[in-house]
mmCIF file of C-alpha atoms in Angstrom:
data_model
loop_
_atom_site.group_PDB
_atom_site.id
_atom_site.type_symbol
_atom_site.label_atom_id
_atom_site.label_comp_id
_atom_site.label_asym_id
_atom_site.label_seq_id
_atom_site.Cartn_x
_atom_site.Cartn_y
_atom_site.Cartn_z
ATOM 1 C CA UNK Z 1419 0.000 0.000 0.000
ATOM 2 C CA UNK Z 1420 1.024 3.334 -1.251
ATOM 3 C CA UNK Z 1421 0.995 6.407 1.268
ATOM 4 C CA UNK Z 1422 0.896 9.636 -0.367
ATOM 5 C CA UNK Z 1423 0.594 13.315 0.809
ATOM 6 C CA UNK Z 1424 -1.386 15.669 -1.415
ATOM 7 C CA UNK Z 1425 -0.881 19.372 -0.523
ATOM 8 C CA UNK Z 1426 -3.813 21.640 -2.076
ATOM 9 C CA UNK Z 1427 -4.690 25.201 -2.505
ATOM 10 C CA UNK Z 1428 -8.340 25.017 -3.626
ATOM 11 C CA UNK Z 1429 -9.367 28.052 -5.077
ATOM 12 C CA UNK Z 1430 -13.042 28.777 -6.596
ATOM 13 C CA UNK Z 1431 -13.912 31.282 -9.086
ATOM 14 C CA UNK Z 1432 -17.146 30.174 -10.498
ATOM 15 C CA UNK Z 1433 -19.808 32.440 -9.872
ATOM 16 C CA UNK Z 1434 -22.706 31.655 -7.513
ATOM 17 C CA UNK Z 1435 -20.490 28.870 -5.932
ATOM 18 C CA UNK Z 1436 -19.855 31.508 -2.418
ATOM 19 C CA UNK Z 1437 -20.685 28.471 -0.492
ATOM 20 C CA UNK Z 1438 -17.754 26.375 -1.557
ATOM 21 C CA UNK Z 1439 -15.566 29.591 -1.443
ATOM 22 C CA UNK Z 1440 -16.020 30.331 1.923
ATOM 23 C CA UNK Z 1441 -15.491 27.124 3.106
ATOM 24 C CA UNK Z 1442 -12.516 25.425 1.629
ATOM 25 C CA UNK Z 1443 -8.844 25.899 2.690
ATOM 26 C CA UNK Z 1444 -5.211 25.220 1.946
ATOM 27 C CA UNK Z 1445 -4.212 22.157 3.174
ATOM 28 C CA UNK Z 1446 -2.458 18.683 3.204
ATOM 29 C CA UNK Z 1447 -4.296 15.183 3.237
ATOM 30 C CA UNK Z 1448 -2.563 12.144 3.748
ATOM 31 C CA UNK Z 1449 -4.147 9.471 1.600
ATOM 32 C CA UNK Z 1450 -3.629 5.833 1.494
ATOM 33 C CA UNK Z 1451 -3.602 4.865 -1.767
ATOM 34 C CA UNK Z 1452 -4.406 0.677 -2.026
ATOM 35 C CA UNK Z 1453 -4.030 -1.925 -4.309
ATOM 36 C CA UNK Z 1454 -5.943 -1.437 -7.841
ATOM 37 C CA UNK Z 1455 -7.564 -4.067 -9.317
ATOM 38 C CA UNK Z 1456 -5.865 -5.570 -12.393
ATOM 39 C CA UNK Z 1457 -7.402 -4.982 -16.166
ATOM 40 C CA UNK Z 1458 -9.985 -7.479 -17.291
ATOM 41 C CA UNK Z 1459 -8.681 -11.176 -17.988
ATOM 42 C CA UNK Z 1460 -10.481 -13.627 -19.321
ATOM 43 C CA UNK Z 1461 -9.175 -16.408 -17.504
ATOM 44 C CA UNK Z 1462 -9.844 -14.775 -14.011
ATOM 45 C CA UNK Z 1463 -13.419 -13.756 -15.306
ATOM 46 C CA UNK Z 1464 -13.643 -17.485 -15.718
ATOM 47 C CA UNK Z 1465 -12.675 -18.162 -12.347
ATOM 48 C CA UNK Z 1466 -14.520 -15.831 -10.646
ATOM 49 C CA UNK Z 1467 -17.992 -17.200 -12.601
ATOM 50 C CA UNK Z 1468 -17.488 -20.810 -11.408
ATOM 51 C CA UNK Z 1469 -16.377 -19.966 -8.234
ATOM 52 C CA UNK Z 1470 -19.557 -17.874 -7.630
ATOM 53 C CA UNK Z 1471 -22.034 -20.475 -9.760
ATOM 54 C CA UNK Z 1472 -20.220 -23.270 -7.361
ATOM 55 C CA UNK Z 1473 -21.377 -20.888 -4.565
ATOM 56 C CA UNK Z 1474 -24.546 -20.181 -6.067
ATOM 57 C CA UNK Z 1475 -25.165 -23.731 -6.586
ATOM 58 C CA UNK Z 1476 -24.113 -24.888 -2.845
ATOM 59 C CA UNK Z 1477 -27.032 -22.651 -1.521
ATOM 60 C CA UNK Z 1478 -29.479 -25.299 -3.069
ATOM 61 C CA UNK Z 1479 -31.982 -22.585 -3.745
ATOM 62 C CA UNK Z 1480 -35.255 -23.627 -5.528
ATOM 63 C CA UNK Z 1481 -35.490 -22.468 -9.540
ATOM 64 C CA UNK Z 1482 -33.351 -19.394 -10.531
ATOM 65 C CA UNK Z 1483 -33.218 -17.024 -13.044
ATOM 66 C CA UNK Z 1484 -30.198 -17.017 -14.833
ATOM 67 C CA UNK Z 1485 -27.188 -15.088 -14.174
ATOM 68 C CA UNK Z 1486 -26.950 -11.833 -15.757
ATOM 69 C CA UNK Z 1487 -23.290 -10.633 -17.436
ATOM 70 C CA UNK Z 1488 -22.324 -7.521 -18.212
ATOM 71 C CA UNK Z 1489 -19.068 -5.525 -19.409
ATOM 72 C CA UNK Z 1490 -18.186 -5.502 -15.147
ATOM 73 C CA UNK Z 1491 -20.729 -7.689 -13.139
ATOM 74 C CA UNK Z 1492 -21.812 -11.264 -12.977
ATOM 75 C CA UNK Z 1493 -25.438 -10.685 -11.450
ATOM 76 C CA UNK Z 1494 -27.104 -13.808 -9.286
ATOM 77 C CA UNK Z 1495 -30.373 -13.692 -7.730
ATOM 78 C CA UNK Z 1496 -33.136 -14.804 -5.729
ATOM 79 C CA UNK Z 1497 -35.362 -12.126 -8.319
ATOM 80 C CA UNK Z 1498 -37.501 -12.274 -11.536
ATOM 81 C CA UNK Z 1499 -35.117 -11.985 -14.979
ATOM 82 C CA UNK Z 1500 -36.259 -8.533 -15.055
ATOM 83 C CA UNK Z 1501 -35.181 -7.387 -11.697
ATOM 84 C CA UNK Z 1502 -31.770 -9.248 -12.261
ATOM 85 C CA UNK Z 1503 -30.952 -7.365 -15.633
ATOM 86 C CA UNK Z 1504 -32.469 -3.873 -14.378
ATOM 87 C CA UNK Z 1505 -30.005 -4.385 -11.244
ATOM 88 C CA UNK Z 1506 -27.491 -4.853 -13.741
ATOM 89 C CA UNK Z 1507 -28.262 -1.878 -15.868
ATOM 90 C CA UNK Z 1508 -28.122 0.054 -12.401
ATOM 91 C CA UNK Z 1509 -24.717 -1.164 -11.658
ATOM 92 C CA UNK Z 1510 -23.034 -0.289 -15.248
ATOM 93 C CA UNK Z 1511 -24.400 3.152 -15.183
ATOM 94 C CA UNK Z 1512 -23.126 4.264 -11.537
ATOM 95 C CA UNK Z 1513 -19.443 2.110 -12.561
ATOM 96 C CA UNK Z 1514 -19.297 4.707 -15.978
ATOM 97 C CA UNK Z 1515 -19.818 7.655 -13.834
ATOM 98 C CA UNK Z 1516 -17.790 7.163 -10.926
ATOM 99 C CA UNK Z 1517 -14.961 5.948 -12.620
ATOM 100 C CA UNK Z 1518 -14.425 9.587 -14.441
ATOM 101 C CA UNK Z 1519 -13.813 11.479 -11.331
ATOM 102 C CA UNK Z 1520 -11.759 8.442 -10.079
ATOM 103 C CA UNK Z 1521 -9.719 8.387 -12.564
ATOM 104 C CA UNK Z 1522 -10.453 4.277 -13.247
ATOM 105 C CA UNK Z 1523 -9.980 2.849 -16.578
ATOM 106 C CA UNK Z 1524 -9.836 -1.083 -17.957
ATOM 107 C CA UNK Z 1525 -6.099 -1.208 -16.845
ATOM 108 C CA UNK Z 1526 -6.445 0.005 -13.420
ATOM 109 C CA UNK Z 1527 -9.672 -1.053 -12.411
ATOM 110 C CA UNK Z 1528 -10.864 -0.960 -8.529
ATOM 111 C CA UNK Z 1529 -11.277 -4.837 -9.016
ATOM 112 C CA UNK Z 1530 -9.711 -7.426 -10.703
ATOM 113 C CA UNK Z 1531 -12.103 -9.405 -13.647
ATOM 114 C CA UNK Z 1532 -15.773 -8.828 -13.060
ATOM 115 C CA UNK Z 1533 -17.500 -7.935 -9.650
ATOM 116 C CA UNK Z 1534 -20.234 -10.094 -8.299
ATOM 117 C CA UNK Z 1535 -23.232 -9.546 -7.051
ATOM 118 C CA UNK Z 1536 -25.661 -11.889 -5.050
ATOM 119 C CA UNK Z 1537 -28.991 -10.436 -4.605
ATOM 120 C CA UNK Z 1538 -31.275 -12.376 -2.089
ATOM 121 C CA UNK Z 1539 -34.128 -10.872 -0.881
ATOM 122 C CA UNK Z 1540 -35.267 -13.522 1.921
ATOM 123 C CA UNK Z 1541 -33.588 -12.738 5.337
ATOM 124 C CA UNK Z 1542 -32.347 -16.129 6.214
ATOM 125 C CA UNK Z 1543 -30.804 -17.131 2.860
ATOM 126 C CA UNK Z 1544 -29.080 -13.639 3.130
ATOM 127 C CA UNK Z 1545 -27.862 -15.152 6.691
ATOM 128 C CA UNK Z 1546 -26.912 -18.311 5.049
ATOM 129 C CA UNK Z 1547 -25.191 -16.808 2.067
ATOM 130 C CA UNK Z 1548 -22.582 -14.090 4.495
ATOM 131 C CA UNK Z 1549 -21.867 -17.525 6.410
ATOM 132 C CA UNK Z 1550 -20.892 -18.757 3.188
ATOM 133 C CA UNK Z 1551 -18.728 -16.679 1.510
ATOM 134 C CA UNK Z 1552 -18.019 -13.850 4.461
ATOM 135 C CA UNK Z 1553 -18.067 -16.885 6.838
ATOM 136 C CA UNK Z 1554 -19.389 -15.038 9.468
ATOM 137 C CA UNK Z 1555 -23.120 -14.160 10.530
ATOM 138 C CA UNK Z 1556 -24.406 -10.820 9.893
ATOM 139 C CA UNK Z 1557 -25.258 -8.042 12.459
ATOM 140 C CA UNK Z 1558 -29.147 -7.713 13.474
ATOM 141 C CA UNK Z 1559 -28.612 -4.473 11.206
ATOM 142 C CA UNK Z 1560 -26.516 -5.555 8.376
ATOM 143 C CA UNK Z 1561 -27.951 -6.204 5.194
ATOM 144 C CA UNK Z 1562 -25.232 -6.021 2.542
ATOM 145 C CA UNK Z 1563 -21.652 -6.837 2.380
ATOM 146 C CA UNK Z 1564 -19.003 -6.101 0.239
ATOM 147 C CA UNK Z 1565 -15.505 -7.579 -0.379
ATOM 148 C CA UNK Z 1566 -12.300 -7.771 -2.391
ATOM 149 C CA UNK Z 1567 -10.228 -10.764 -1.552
ATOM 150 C CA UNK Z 1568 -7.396 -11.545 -4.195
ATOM 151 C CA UNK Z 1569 -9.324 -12.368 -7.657
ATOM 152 C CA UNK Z 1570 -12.391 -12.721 -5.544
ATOM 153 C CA UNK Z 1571 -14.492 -9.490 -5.853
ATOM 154 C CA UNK Z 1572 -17.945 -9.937 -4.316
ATOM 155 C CA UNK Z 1573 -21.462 -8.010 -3.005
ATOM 156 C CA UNK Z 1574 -24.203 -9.706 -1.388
ATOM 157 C CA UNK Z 1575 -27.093 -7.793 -0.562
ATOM 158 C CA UNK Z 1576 -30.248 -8.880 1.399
ATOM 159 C CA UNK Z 1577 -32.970 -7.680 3.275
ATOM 160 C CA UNK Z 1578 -32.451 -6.039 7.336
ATOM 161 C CA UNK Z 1579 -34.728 -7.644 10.185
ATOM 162 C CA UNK Z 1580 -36.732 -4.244 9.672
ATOM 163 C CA UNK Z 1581 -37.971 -4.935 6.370
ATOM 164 C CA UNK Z 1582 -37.783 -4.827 2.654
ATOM 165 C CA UNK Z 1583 -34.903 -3.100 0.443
ATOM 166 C CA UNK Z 1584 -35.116 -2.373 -2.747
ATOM 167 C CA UNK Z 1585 -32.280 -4.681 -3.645
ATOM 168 C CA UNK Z 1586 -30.546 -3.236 -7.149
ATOM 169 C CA UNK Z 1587 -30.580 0.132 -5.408
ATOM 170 C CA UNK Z 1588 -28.636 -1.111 -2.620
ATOM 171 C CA UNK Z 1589 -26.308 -2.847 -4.629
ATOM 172 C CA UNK Z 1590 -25.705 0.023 -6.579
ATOM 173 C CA UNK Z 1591 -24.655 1.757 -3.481
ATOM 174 C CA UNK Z 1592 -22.406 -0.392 -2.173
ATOM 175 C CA UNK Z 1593 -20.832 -1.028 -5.848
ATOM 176 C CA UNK Z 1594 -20.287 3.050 -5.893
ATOM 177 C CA UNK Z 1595 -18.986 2.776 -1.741
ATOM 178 C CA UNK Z 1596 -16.802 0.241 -2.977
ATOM 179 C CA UNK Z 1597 -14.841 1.944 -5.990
ATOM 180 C CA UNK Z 1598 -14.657 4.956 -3.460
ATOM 181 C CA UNK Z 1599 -13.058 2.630 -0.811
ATOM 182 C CA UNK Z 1600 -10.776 1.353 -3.385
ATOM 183 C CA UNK Z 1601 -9.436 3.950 -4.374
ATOM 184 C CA UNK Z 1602 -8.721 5.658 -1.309
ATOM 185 C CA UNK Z 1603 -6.942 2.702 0.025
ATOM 186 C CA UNK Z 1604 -9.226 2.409 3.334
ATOM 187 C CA UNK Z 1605 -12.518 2.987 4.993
ATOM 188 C CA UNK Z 1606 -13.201 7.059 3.775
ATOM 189 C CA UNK Z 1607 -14.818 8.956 6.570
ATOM 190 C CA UNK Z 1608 -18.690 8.252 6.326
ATOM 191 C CA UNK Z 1609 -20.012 11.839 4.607
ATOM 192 C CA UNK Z 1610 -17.708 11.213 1.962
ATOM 193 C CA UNK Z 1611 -19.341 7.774 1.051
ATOM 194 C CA UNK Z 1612 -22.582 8.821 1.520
ATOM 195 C CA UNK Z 1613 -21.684 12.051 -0.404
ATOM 196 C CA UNK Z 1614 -20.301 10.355 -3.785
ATOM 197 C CA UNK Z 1615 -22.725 7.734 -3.432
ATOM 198 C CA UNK Z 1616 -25.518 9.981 -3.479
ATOM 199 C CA UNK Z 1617 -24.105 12.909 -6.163
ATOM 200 C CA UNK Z 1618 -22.664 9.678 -8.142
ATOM 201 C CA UNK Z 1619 -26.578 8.622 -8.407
ATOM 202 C CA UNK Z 1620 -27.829 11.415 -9.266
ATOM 203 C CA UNK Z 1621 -24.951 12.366 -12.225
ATOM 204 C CA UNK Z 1622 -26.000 8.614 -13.350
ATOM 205 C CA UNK Z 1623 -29.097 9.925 -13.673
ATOM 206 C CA UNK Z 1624 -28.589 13.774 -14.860
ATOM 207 C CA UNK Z 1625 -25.157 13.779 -15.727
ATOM 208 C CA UNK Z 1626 -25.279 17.607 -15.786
ATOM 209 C CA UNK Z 1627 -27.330 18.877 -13.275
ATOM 210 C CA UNK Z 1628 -26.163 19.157 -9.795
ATOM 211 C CA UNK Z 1629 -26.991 16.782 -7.341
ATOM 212 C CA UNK Z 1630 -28.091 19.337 -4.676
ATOM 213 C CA UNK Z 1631 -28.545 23.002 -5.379
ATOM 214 C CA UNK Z 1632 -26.966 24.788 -2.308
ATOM 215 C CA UNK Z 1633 -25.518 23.178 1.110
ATOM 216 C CA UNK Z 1634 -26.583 24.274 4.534
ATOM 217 C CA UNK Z 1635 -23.926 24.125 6.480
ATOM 218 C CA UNK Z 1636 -20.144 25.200 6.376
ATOM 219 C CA UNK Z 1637 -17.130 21.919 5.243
ATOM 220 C CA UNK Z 1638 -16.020 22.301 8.276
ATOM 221 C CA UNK Z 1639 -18.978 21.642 10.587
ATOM 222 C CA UNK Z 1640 -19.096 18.558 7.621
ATOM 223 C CA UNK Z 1641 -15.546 17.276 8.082
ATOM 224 C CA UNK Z 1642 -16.015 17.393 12.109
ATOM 225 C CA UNK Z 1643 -19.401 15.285 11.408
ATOM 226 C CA UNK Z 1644 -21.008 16.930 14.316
ATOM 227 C CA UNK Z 1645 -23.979 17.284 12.149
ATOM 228 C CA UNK Z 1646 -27.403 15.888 12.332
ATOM 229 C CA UNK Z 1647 -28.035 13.321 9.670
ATOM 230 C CA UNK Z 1648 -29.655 15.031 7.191
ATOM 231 C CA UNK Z 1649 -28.234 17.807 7.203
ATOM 232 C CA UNK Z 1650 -25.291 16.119 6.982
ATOM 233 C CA UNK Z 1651 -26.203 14.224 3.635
ATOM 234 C CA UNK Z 1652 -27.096 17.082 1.739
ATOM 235 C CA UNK Z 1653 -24.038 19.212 2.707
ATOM 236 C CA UNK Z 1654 -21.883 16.133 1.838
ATOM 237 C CA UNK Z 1655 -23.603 15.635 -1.476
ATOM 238 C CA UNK Z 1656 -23.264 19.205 -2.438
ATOM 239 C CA UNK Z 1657 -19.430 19.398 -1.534
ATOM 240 C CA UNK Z 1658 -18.397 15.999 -3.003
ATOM 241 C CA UNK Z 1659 -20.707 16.546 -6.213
ATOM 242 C CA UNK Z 1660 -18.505 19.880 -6.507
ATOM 243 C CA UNK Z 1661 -15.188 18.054 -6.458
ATOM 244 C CA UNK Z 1662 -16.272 15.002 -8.113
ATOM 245 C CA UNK Z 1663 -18.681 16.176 -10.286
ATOM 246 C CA UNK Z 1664 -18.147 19.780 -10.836
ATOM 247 C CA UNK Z 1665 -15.062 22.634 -11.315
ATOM 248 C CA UNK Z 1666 -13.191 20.445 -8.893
ATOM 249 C CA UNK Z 1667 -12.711 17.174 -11.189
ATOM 250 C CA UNK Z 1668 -9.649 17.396 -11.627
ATOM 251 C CA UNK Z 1669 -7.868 16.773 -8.184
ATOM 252 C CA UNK Z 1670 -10.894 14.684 -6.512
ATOM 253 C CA UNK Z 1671 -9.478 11.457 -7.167
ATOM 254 C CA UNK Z 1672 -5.724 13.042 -5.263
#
């Protein structure tokens, strides 16, 4: 793992942004940058889609739809065909658009081969599942996992004790958290996941319309997290759609 110190001045002239302005500094931030995932091979893609069909399989669930490839995911599920390839859609979307502001292309890639992605929306087959691969039970809260182990690149997402999730939404999520976590070498401090996860969503969506129109509160009250929660998510989203998204491009990903 690489450690690397990026110094900054951040400096914004665009009109109307005051917000941004007023609250950004010179600084340093030490980043860890981790391992990135090798380009595509077929041979590991091969791997990974027996290893996961062997895994798949193992679960002796009742009559499945059938897996659905894309360019970067191998998609299982406990869901209709339809649900399986709009999850899919979903996933290749949110991967195009957060790989521009971190900088990933084919030959660094935040995984190695394809990710994939177990979608199961019963609680106790998600429970049976995370002691299968994660080999561990989940927390009374926990209802997806994500993982990068070697070759082995891997999301299951279920359903909490609460109640239902939409499950391709999820997955999206913790696909987008994932590339994120990748390429900052660690875990990044929660508002900044939640922040590129939701302005990442949104781009997907509108790719040039911002993600939240103003913040209301100041990066530093953000960066301290003493904020309450929702307050908290828009601020984030408005600050990392800026960097990621906006006039600050060009450095988010250092």
């Amino acid at each position: 793992m690489k450690r690397r110190t990026v110094c900054y001045n951040a400096r914004v002239t665009t009109a109307g942004e005051k917000a941004v302005r007023h609250s950004l500094w010179a600084g340093c931030v030490l980043l860890f940058i981790g391992p990135i995932g090798a380009q595509q091979n077929p041979d590991v893609i091969a791997r990974q889609k027996a290893a996961a069909e062997e895994i798949w399989k193992s679960m002796d669930f009742p009559e499945t739809a059938s897996p659905v490839e894309t360019a970067h995911f191998l998609v299982f599920g406990r869901v209709p065909e339809a649900k399986g390839k709009a999850a899919a859609q979903l996933l290749e979307s949110a991967f195009a658009t957060a790989s521009k502001p971190l900088k990933y292309t084919e030959q660094e890639a935040p995984w190695p081969g394809k990710l994939v992605v177990f979608l199961v929306p019963a609680r106790n087959d998600f429970v049976r599942l995370m002691r299968r691969v994660a080999r561990r039970a989940p927390e009374n809260d926990e209802f997806s996992h994500a993982e990068v182990a070697g070759d082995d690149a891997r999301i299951i997402v279920g359903t909490s004790r609460s109640g239902a999730a939409e499950l391709e939404q999820v997955a999206r999520e913790e696909m987008i958290g994932l590339m994120l976590r990748r390429k900052f070498g660690g875990s990044p401090p929660s508002w900044l996941r939640q922040g590129f996860v939701r302005a990442t969503v949104s781009r997907a969506a509108r790719p040039s319309g911002k993600a939240v129109a103003a913040p209301v509160s100041s990066f530093a009250d953000l960066w301290s997290e003493r904020l309450p929660e929702a307050i908290r998510h828009q601020s984030a989203t408005f600050y990392v759609d800026y960097w990621a998204y906006g006039p600050g491009n060009e450095w988010f990903d250092k």
